[in-house]
PDB file of C-alpha atoms in Angstrom:
ATOM      1  CA  MET A   1      13.780  55.815 -49.589  1.00 93.00           C
ATOM      2  CA  LEU A   2      12.232  55.325 -46.050  1.00 96.00           C
ATOM      3  CA  VAL A   3      10.262  58.163 -44.244  1.00 97.00           C
ATOM      4  CA  LEU A   4       9.254  58.325 -40.646  1.00 97.00           C
ATOM      5  CA  ASP A   5       6.944  60.488 -38.637  1.00 96.00           C
ATOM      6  CA  ILE A   6       7.802  60.141 -34.920  1.00 92.00           C
ATOM      7  CA  GLY A   7       4.982  61.196 -32.476  1.00 84.00           C
ATOM      8  CA  GLY A   8       4.614  60.774 -28.784  1.00 74.00           C
ATOM      9  CA  THR A   9       2.620  57.650 -29.000  1.00 79.00           C
ATOM     10  CA  PHE A  10       3.010  56.296 -32.492  1.00 86.00           C
ATOM     11  CA  LEU A  11       5.787  56.121 -35.238  1.00 93.00           C
ATOM     12  CA  LYS A  12       4.486  56.087 -38.665  1.00 95.00           C
ATOM     13  CA  TYR A  13       6.597  55.130 -41.552  1.00 96.00           C
ATOM     14  CA  ALA A  14       6.408  54.395 -45.277  1.00 96.00           C
ATOM     15  CA  MET A  15       8.506  53.678 -48.322  1.00 95.00           C
ATOM     16  CA  THR A  16       8.727  56.158 -51.412  1.00 93.00           C
ATOM     17  CA  ASP A  17       9.036  55.365 -54.985  1.00 89.00           C
ATOM     18  CA  VAL A  18      12.118  56.534 -57.049  1.00 84.00           C
ATOM     19  CA  HIS A  19      10.566  60.013 -57.497  1.00 86.00           C
ATOM     20  CA  GLY A  20      10.005  60.614 -53.753  1.00 87.00           C
ATOM     21  CA  ARG A  21       6.376  59.884 -53.659  1.00 90.00           C
ATOM     22  CA  VAL A  22       5.115  58.066 -50.613  1.00 93.00           C
ATOM     23  CA  LEU A  23       3.703  54.680 -51.519  1.00 92.00           C
ATOM     24  CA  ALA A  24       0.257  54.660 -49.794  1.00 88.00           C
ATOM     25  CA  GLU A  25       0.039  50.867 -49.472  1.00 91.00           C
ATOM     26  CA  SER A  26       3.364  50.872 -47.495  1.00 92.00           C
ATOM     27  CA  VAL A  27       2.191  53.277 -44.625  1.00 93.00           C
ATOM     28  CA  ARG A  28       2.516  51.546 -41.226  1.00 94.00           C
ATOM     29  CA  GLN A  29       2.651  52.632 -37.534  1.00 92.00           C
ATOM     30  CA  ILE A  30       3.982  51.006 -34.296  1.00 92.00           C
ATOM     31  CA  PRO A  31       4.027  52.362 -30.648  1.00 89.00           C
ATOM     32  CA  SER A  32       6.933  54.818 -30.182  1.00 85.00           C
ATOM     33  CA  GLU A  33       6.720  54.972 -26.301  1.00 83.00           C
ATOM     34  CA  ALA A  34       9.934  53.720 -24.651  1.00 87.00           C
ATOM     35  CA  SER A  35      11.298  53.792 -21.083  1.00 89.00           C
ATOM     36  CA  ASN A  36      15.039  53.963 -22.103  1.00 92.00           C
ATOM     37  CA  TYR A  37      17.219  54.901 -25.145  1.00 94.00           C
ATOM     38  CA  GLU A  38      17.731  51.324 -26.184  1.00 95.00           C
ATOM     39  CA  GLU A  39      14.058  50.542 -26.287  1.00 93.00           C
ATOM     40  CA  PHE A  40      13.630  53.669 -28.554  1.00 94.00           C
ATOM     41  CA  ALA A  41      16.528  52.614 -30.680  1.00 95.00           C
ATOM     42  CA  ASP A  42      15.066  49.065 -30.989  1.00 95.00           C
ATOM     43  CA  VAL A  43      11.827  50.601 -32.330  1.00 93.00           C
ATOM     44  CA  LEU A  44      13.875  52.340 -35.017  1.00 96.00           C
ATOM     45  CA  ARG A  45      15.813  49.300 -35.873  1.00 95.00           C
ATOM     46  CA  GLN A  46      12.463  47.352 -36.444  1.00 94.00           C
ATOM     47  CA  VAL A  47      11.210  50.118 -38.859  1.00 95.00           C
ATOM     48  CA  ILE A  48      14.702  50.198 -40.648  1.00 95.00           C
ATOM     49  CA  GLU A  49      14.523  46.358 -40.927  1.00 93.00           C
ATOM     50  CA  ALA A  50      10.989  46.457 -42.364  1.00 91.00           C
ATOM     51  CA  GLY A  51      12.041  49.078 -44.822  1.00 88.00           C
ATOM     52  CA  LYS A  52      15.048  47.114 -46.013  1.00 85.00           C
ATOM     53  CA  GLN A  53      12.952  44.056 -46.388  1.00 84.00           C
ATOM     54  CA  ALA A  54      10.543  46.121 -48.573  1.00 77.00           C
ATOM     55  CA  GLU A  55      13.228  47.223 -50.973  1.00 75.00           C
ATOM     56  CA  LYS A  56      16.725  48.513 -51.061  1.00 79.00           C
ATOM     57  CA  THR A  57      17.032  51.526 -48.855  1.00 85.00           C
ATOM     58  CA  GLU A  58      20.023  53.786 -48.637  1.00 89.00           C
ATOM     59  CA  LYS A  59      18.266  57.086 -47.470  1.00 94.00           C
ATOM     60  CA  ALA A  60      15.806  57.973 -44.705  1.00 96.00           C
ATOM     61  CA  CYS A  61      14.145  61.074 -43.568  1.00 97.00           C
ATOM     62  CA  VAL A  62      12.696  61.553 -40.117  1.00 97.00           C
ATOM     63  CA  SER A  63       9.775  63.913 -38.999  1.00 97.00           C
ATOM     64  CA  ILE A  64       9.997  64.706 -35.308  1.00 94.00           C
ATOM     65  CA  PRO A  65       8.978  67.492 -32.961  1.00 90.00           C
ATOM     66  CA  GLY A  66      11.336  70.071 -31.445  1.00 87.00           C
ATOM     67  CA  PRO A  67      13.221  71.243 -29.719  1.00 88.00           C
ATOM     68  CA  PHE A  68      15.695  69.060 -31.582  1.00 93.00           C
ATOM     69  CA  ASP A  69      19.279  69.240 -33.007  1.00 95.00           C
ATOM     70  CA  PHE A  70      18.305  68.526 -36.617  1.00 95.00           C
ATOM     71  CA  GLU A  71      21.845  68.382 -37.700  1.00 92.00           C
ATOM     72  CA  HIS A  72      22.957  65.849 -35.291  1.00 94.00           C
ATOM     73  CA  GLY A  73      19.827  64.019 -34.668  1.00 95.00           C
ATOM     74  CA  ILE A  74      19.623  64.757 -30.975  1.00 95.00           C
ATOM     75  CA  SER A  75      16.416  65.130 -29.173  1.00 92.00           C
ATOM     76  CA  LEU A  76      16.201  68.369 -26.728  1.00 92.00           C
ATOM     77  CA  MET A  77      12.726  67.609 -25.579  1.00 85.00           C
ATOM     78  CA  GLN A  78      12.105  67.377 -21.873  1.00 78.00           C
ATOM     79  CA  HIS A  79       8.244  67.438 -22.064  1.00 72.00           C
ATOM     80  CA  LYS A  80       8.160  64.151 -24.272  1.00 75.00           C
ATOM     81  CA  PHE A  81      10.624  61.524 -25.434  1.00 81.00           C
ATOM     82  CA  ALA A  82      12.401  61.610 -22.173  1.00 83.00           C
ATOM     83  CA  ALA A  83      14.075  58.206 -22.919  1.00 86.00           C
ATOM     84  CA  ILE A  84      16.101  60.047 -25.728  1.00 91.00           C
ATOM     85  CA  TYR A  85      16.825  63.381 -24.116  1.00 92.00           C
ATOM     86  CA  ARG A  86      20.185  64.541 -25.349  1.00 94.00           C
ATOM     87  CA  ARG A  87      20.919  61.324 -27.143  1.00 94.00           C
ATOM     88  CA  SER A  88      21.380  60.935 -30.885  1.00 95.00           C
ATOM     89  CA  ILE A  89      18.912  58.760 -32.756  1.00 96.00           C
ATOM     90  CA  ARG A  90      21.418  58.620 -35.821  1.00 96.00           C
ATOM     91  CA  PRO A  91      23.195  55.361 -34.861  1.00 96.00           C
ATOM     92  CA  PRO A  92      20.439  52.980 -35.687  1.00 96.00           C
ATOM     93  CA  PHE A  93      20.341  54.370 -39.197  1.00 96.00           C
ATOM     94  CA  GLU A  94      24.023  54.630 -39.686  1.00 95.00           C
ATOM     95  CA  ASP A  95      24.644  51.120 -38.305  1.00 95.00           C
ATOM     96  CA  ALA A  96      22.309  49.866 -41.140  1.00 95.00           C
ATOM     97  CA  GLY A  97      24.242  51.923 -43.819  1.00 94.00           C
ATOM     98  CA  ILE A  98      21.426  54.380 -44.318  1.00 95.00           C
ATOM     99  CA  GLU A  99      22.020  58.299 -44.812  1.00 95.00           C
ATOM    100  CA  VAL A 100      19.378  60.022 -42.585  1.00 97.00           C
ATOM    101  CA  THR A 101      17.949  63.639 -42.466  1.00 96.00           C
ATOM    102  CA  PHE A 102      15.624  65.289 -39.878  1.00 97.00           C
ATOM    103  CA  LEU A 103      13.156  67.930 -40.022  1.00 96.00           C
ATOM    104  CA  HIS A 104      10.552  69.376 -37.647  1.00 96.00           C
ATOM    105  CA  ASP A 105       7.164  67.780 -37.683  1.00 94.00           C
ATOM    106  CA  SER A 106       5.444  71.117 -38.322  1.00 95.00           C
ATOM    107  CA  THR A 107       7.664  71.748 -41.356  1.00 96.00           C
ATOM    108  CA  ALA A 108       6.957  68.229 -42.679  1.00 96.00           C
ATOM    109  CA  PHE A 109       3.271  68.669 -42.321  1.00 95.00           C
ATOM    110  CA  ILE A 110       2.941  71.934 -44.221  1.00 96.00           C
ATOM    111  CA  LEU A 111       5.407  70.585 -47.048  1.00 96.00           C
ATOM    112  CA  GLY A 112       3.256  67.687 -47.391  1.00 94.00           C
ATOM    113  CA  GLU A 113       0.065  69.732 -47.714  1.00 94.00           C
ATOM    114  CA  ALA A 114       1.582  72.413 -50.041  1.00 92.00           C
ATOM    115  CA  SER A 115       3.327  69.958 -52.332  1.00 87.00           C
ATOM    116  CA  ASP A 116       0.367  67.810 -53.096  1.00 81.00           C
ATOM    117  CA  GLY A 117      -2.672  68.703 -50.853  1.00 75.00           C
ATOM    118  CA  SER A 118      -5.171  71.349 -49.787  1.00 78.00           C
ATOM    119  CA  LEU A 119      -2.485  74.182 -49.921  1.00 87.00           C
ATOM    120  CA  ALA A 120      -1.048  73.439 -53.234  1.00 83.00           C
ATOM    121  CA  GLY A 121      -0.509  76.584 -55.219  1.00 85.00           C
ATOM    122  CA  ARG A 122      -1.132  78.877 -52.345  1.00 89.00           C
ATOM    123  CA  ALA A 123       1.085  81.916 -51.889  1.00 90.00           C
ATOM    124  CA  ALA A 124       1.182  82.356 -48.181  1.00 95.00           C
ATOM    125  CA  PRO A 125      -0.421  79.297 -46.549  1.00 96.00           C
ATOM    126  CA  CYS A 126      -0.231  78.254 -42.754  1.00 97.00           C
ATOM    127  CA  CYS A 127      -1.234  75.181 -40.982  1.00 96.00           C
ATOM    128  CA  VAL A 128      -2.274  74.169 -37.509  1.00 97.00           C
ATOM    129  CA  MET A 129      -1.826  70.685 -36.035  1.00 95.00           C
ATOM    130  CA  LEU A 130      -4.306  69.629 -33.350  1.00 94.00           C
ATOM    131  CA  GLY A 131      -3.424  66.824 -31.138  1.00 87.00           C
ATOM    132  CA  THR A 132      -1.715  66.319 -27.718  1.00 84.00           C
ATOM    133  CA  GLY A 133      -0.205  69.771 -28.481  1.00 86.00           C
ATOM    134  CA  LEU A 134      -0.919  72.812 -30.812  1.00 92.00           C
ATOM    135  CA  GLY A 135       1.575  72.726 -33.613  1.00 93.00           C
ATOM    136  CA  PHE A 136       1.848  75.640 -36.277  1.00 96.00           C
ATOM    137  CA  ALA A 137       3.955  76.515 -39.450  1.00 97.00           C
ATOM    138  CA  PHE A 138       3.820  79.073 -42.369  1.00 97.00           C
ATOM    139  CA  MET A 139       5.257  79.467 -45.736  1.00 96.00           C
ATOM    140  CA  ARG A 140       6.369  82.192 -48.157  1.00 93.00           C
ATOM    141  CA  ASP A 141       7.309  81.613 -51.755  1.00 89.00           C
ATOM    142  CA  ALA A 142       7.066  77.906 -51.357  1.00 90.00           C
ATOM    143  CA  HIS A 143       9.463  77.908 -48.392  1.00 95.00           C
ATOM    144  CA  VAL A 144       8.534  77.066 -44.883  1.00 96.00           C
ATOM    145  CA  CYS A 145       9.607  79.919 -42.451  1.00 97.00           C
ATOM    146  CA  VAL A 146      12.050  78.805 -39.852  1.00 96.00           C
ATOM    147  CA  ASN A 147      14.507  80.166 -37.192  1.00 94.00           C
ATOM    148  CA  GLU A 148      18.100  79.380 -36.777  1.00 93.00           C
ATOM    149  CA  GLN A 149      17.400  76.214 -34.957  1.00 92.00           C
ATOM    150  CA  ARG A 150      15.222  75.006 -38.116  1.00 94.00           C
ATOM    151  CA  THR A 151      11.948  75.069 -35.848  1.00 92.00           C
ATOM    152  CA  PRO A 152       9.012  77.037 -37.122  1.00 93.00           C
ATOM    153  CA  ALA A 153       9.577  80.814 -37.105  1.00 95.00           C
ATOM    154  CA  PHE A 154       6.377  81.381 -35.142  1.00 95.00           C
ATOM    155  CA  THR A 155       5.293  79.014 -32.364  1.00 91.00           C
ATOM    156  CA  LEU A 156       1.812  78.955 -31.516  1.00 94.00           C
ATOM    157  CA  TRP A 157       1.666  76.442 -28.553  1.00 92.00           C
ATOM    158  CA  ASN A 158       3.468  78.575 -26.047  1.00 92.00           C
ATOM    159  CA  MET A 159       1.946  81.961 -27.198  1.00 95.00           C
ATOM    160  CA  PRO A 160       0.693  83.787 -24.258  1.00 96.00           C
ATOM    161  CA  TRP A 161      -3.088  83.641 -24.125  1.00 97.00           C
ATOM    162  CA  LYS A 162      -5.527  84.739 -21.444  1.00 97.00           C
ATOM    163  CA  GLN A 163      -4.397  83.162 -18.024  1.00 96.00           C
ATOM    164  CA  GLY A 164      -1.792  81.015 -19.615  1.00 97.00           C
ATOM    165  CA  ILE A 165      -0.663  79.872 -23.092  1.00 96.00           C
ATOM    166  CA  ALA A 166      -2.453  78.959 -26.251  1.00 97.00           C
ATOM    167  CA  GLU A 167      -2.216  75.265 -25.793  1.00 95.00           C
ATOM    168  CA  ASP A 168      -3.956  75.413 -22.370  1.00 96.00           C
ATOM    169  CA  TYR A 169      -7.030  76.365 -24.513  1.00 97.00           C
ATOM    170  CA  VAL A 170      -6.668  74.337 -27.715  1.00 97.00           C
ATOM    171  CA  SER A 171      -5.456  70.854 -27.274  1.00 95.00           C
ATOM    172  CA  THR A 172      -6.366  67.526 -26.238  1.00 94.00           C
ATOM    173  CA  ARG A 173      -6.235  68.287 -22.533  1.00 94.00           C
ATOM    174  CA  ALA A 174      -8.129  71.452 -23.217  1.00 97.00           C
ATOM    175  CA  ILE A 175     -11.106  69.534 -24.659  1.00 97.00           C
ATOM    176  CA  GLN A 176     -10.874  66.863 -21.977  1.00 97.00           C
ATOM    177  CA  GLN A 177     -10.892  69.593 -19.177  1.00 97.00           C
ATOM    178  CA  ILE A 178     -14.066  71.226 -20.595  1.00 97.00           C
ATOM    179  CA  TYR A 179     -15.770  67.940 -21.144  1.00 98.00           C
ATOM    180  CA  GLY A 180     -14.769  66.879 -17.566  1.00 97.00           C
ATOM    181  CA  SER A 181     -13.268  63.601 -18.206  1.00 97.00           C
ATOM    182  CA  VAL A 182      -9.862  62.222 -19.370  1.00 96.00           C
ATOM    183  CA  ILE A 183     -11.266  60.114 -22.292  1.00 97.00           C
ATOM    184  CA  SER A 184     -10.304  60.065 -25.899  1.00 95.00           C
ATOM    185  CA  ILE A 185     -11.094  62.842 -28.279  1.00 96.00           C
ATOM    186  CA  ARG A 186     -12.562  60.349 -30.473  1.00 95.00           C
ATOM    187  CA  SER A 187     -15.012  59.187 -27.774  1.00 98.00           C
ATOM    188  CA  ILE A 188     -15.949  62.899 -26.919  1.00 98.00           C
ATOM    189  CA  ALA A 189     -16.442  63.596 -30.686  1.00 98.00           C
ATOM    190  CA  GLU A 190     -18.764  60.477 -30.967  1.00 98.00           C
ATOM    191  CA  ALA A 191     -20.794  61.796 -28.103  1.00 98.00           C
ATOM    192  CA  ALA A 192     -21.004  65.168 -29.770  1.00 98.00           C
ATOM    193  CA  TYR A 193     -22.093  63.775 -33.089  1.00 98.00           C
ATOM    194  CA  ALA A 194     -24.766  61.804 -31.008  1.00 98.00           C
ATOM    195  CA  GLY A 195     -26.147  65.189 -29.642  1.00 98.00           C
ATOM    196  CA  GLU A 196     -24.590  65.201 -26.190  1.00 98.00           C
ATOM    197  CA  GLN A 197     -24.630  68.934 -25.182  1.00 98.00           C
ATOM    198  CA  LYS A 198     -21.554  68.601 -22.853  1.00 97.00           C
ATOM    199  CA  ALA A 199     -19.511  67.125 -25.765  1.00 98.00           C
ATOM    200  CA  LEU A 200     -20.795  69.833 -28.195  1.00 98.00           C
ATOM    201  CA  GLU A 201     -19.872  72.513 -25.696  1.00 98.00           C
ATOM    202  CA  ALA A 202     -16.440  71.155 -25.346  1.00 98.00           C
ATOM    203  CA  PHE A 203     -15.648  71.445 -29.018  1.00 98.00           C
ATOM    204  CA  ARG A 204     -17.503  74.708 -29.433  1.00 98.00           C
ATOM    205  CA  ARG A 205     -15.595  76.490 -26.691  1.00 98.00           C
ATOM    206  CA  THR A 206     -12.226  75.029 -27.979  1.00 98.00           C
ATOM    207  CA  GLY A 207     -13.023  76.155 -31.392  1.00 98.00           C
ATOM    208  CA  ALA A 208     -14.003  79.690 -30.324  1.00 98.00           C
ATOM    209  CA  GLU A 209     -10.544  79.854 -28.617  1.00 98.00           C
ATOM    210  CA  LEU A 210      -8.755  78.727 -31.763  1.00 98.00           C
ATOM    211  CA  SER A 211     -10.731  81.251 -33.756  1.00 98.00           C
ATOM    212  CA  GLN A 212      -9.740  83.988 -31.447  1.00 98.00           C
ATOM    213  CA  ILE A 213      -6.133  82.993 -31.480  1.00 98.00           C
ATOM    214  CA  LEU A 214      -5.819  82.683 -35.278  1.00 98.00           C
ATOM    215  CA  GLN A 215      -7.653  86.012 -35.831  1.00 98.00           C
ATOM    216  CA  THR A 216      -4.827  87.678 -33.973  1.00 96.00           C
ATOM    217  CA  VAL A 217      -2.080  85.502 -35.563  1.00 97.00           C
ATOM    218  CA  ILE A 218      -2.975  85.220 -39.166  1.00 97.00           C
ATOM    219  CA  PRO A 219      -3.178  88.856 -40.028  1.00 96.00           C
ATOM    220  CA  LYS A 220       0.052  89.478 -38.219  1.00 95.00           C
ATOM    221  CA  LEU A 221       1.701  86.830 -40.405  1.00 96.00           C
ATOM    222  CA  GLY A 222      -0.113  88.004 -43.604  1.00 95.00           C
ATOM    223  CA  CYS A 223      -1.332  84.166 -44.196  1.00 96.00           C
ATOM    224  CA  ASP A 224      -4.025  83.818 -46.982  1.00 95.00           C
ATOM    225  CA  CYS A 225      -5.297  80.327 -46.066  1.00 96.00           C
ATOM    226  CA  LEU A 226      -5.013  77.698 -43.496  1.00 96.00           C
ATOM    227  CA  ALA A 227      -4.853  73.905 -43.316  1.00 96.00           C
ATOM    228  CA  LEU A 228      -6.061  72.089 -40.415  1.00 96.00           C
ATOM    229  CA  GLY A 229      -4.261  68.777 -39.377  1.00 95.00           C
ATOM    230  CA  GLY A 230      -3.798  66.256 -36.712  1.00 91.00           C
ATOM    231  CA  GLN A 231      -6.293  63.727 -35.555  1.00 89.00           C
ATOM    232  CA  ILE A 232      -8.573  66.014 -33.876  1.00 94.00           C
ATOM    233  CA  ALA A 233      -9.148  67.741 -37.377  1.00 95.00           C
ATOM    234  CA  LYS A 234     -11.257  64.758 -38.255  1.00 94.00           C
ATOM    235  CA  SER A 235     -13.887  66.407 -36.169  1.00 96.00           C
ATOM    236  CA  ALA A 236     -13.238  69.938 -37.380  1.00 96.00           C
ATOM    237  CA  ASP A 237     -16.879  70.704 -38.226  1.00 96.00           C
ATOM    238  CA  LEU A 238     -17.666  70.563 -34.470  1.00 98.00           C
ATOM    239  CA  PHE A 239     -15.262  73.561 -33.857  1.00 97.00           C
ATOM    240  CA  GLU A 240     -17.403  76.011 -35.853  1.00 95.00           C
ATOM    241  CA  LEU A 241     -14.281  77.904 -36.682  1.00 97.00           C
ATOM    242  CA  ASP A 242     -14.536  81.587 -37.733  1.00 97.00           C
ATOM    243  CA  LEU A 243     -11.391  82.521 -39.404  1.00 97.00           C
ATOM    244  CA  PRO A 244     -10.259  85.558 -41.600  1.00 96.00           C
ATOM    245  CA  VAL A 245      -9.078  83.386 -44.362  1.00 97.00           C
ATOM    246  CA  PRO A 246     -10.215  80.247 -46.125  1.00 96.00           C
ATOM    247  CA  TRP A 247      -9.568  77.094 -44.307  1.00 96.00           C
ATOM    248  CA  PHE A 248      -9.444  73.400 -45.228  1.00 93.00           C
ATOM    249  CA  VAL A 249      -9.158  70.180 -43.390  1.00 95.00           C
ATOM    250  CA  SER A 250      -5.870  68.445 -44.450  1.00 94.00           C
ATOM    251  CA  ARG A 251      -6.207  66.492 -47.656  1.00 91.00           C
ATOM    252  CA  HIS A 252      -3.409  63.949 -46.236  1.00 91.00           C
ATOM    253  CA  LEU A 253      -4.516  63.909 -42.585  1.00 89.00           C
ATOM    254  CA  ASP A 254      -2.857  60.480 -41.815  1.00 88.00           C
ATOM    255  CA  ASP A 255       0.358  60.967 -43.909  1.00 92.00           C
ATOM    256  CA  ALA A 256       1.059  64.659 -44.682  1.00 94.00           C
ATOM    257  CA  ALA A 257       4.083  64.554 -42.577  1.00 95.00           C
ATOM    258  CA  LEU A 258       5.420  61.428 -44.213  1.00 96.00           C
ATOM    259  CA  ARG A 259       4.688  63.170 -47.705  1.00 95.00           C
ATOM    260  CA  GLY A 260       6.543  66.251 -46.298  1.00 96.00           C
ATOM    261  CA  ALA A 261       9.620  64.369 -45.277  1.00 97.00           C
ATOM    262  CA  ALA A 262       9.800  62.688 -48.525  1.00 95.00           C
ATOM    263  CA  PHE A 263       9.684  66.133 -50.388  1.00 95.00           C
ATOM    264  CA  PHE A 264      12.161  67.373 -47.959  1.00 96.00           C
ATOM    265  CA  ALA A 265      14.563  64.654 -48.563  1.00 94.00           C
ATOM    266  CA  THR A 266      14.182  64.749 -52.452  1.00 93.00           C
ATOM    267  CA  HIS A 267      14.501  68.563 -52.713  1.00 92.00           C
ATOM    268  CA  GLY A 268      16.776  69.434 -49.662  1.00 91.00           C
ATOM    269  CA  PRO A 269      16.583  72.193 -47.100  1.00 90.00           C
ATOM    270  CA  GLY A 270      17.537  74.942 -49.602  1.00 90.00           C
ATOM    271  CA  ARG A 271      14.362  74.238 -51.486  1.00 90.00           C
ATOM    272  CA  CYS A 272      12.083  73.712 -48.432  1.00 94.00           C
ATOM    273  CA  GLU A 273      13.127  76.122 -45.551  1.00 95.00           C
ATOM    274  CA  ARG A 274      13.982  79.862 -45.310  1.00 94.00           C
ATOM    275  CA  LEU A 275      15.297  81.699 -42.357  1.00 94.00           C
ATOM    276  CA  CYS A 276      12.721  84.298 -41.208  1.00 91.00           C
ATOM    277  CA  SER A 277      12.372  86.721 -38.247  1.00 80.00           C
ATOM    278  CA  ILE A 278       9.073  87.664 -36.906  1.00 75.00           C
ATOM    279  CA  VAL A 279       8.839  91.158 -35.312  1.00 57.00           C
TER     280      VAL A 279
END
């Protein structure tokens, strides 16, 4: 089986064994940016062809951000992936004779951590994905809580916060704004580890905002632990988080979503998702 994790900058993909376990040595990534639909479809065709060359491939599962029509494979995002807005990305798979399913990237991430990671065996875990945006998901009784659109039942990124929304205060752009330069988070983190006070302050202030946000959200949802994912989580110690539950950096920072997509494709939505309402 072929599993894909489509992000705004890169597309990661891997093959699984017959039991749905990601083969670590098969993980690859290529740029996902495209100026039009055909360019994006060509990226998918390259990945599909690479998968078919590796071994016989009849199924695929795709992790992708929302909003997205997960049944029909149609992107409803306007803030990213503009090239495929309201276009189905099923055809490249169907043309290759591959059965494809789709799930939200936050759902994929928490499934990957809960099935074989830092959240394994936990009753009511949640996760935060720190990157360009601010992803969030939570689980009850081994099921990811989702709404009727199969996106997380509680969205953190657009939660009203202070003079804006949570993502204004916790995200790549938030760290860059505090630091005062639009350079990579990795570069800011390196400066912080080298002792640069401006860089340290950018992480401390962002961490304080995230702590305050989660101190509100976690008790409301009744979560008992949290996993931190996304590439920014590699510098999690710089945040100095103060949370009401135990928290961990993702055990599978680079491929949790791929693992979750494989788990989803193997077990099906009935085993992985549950419709929840948040009061």
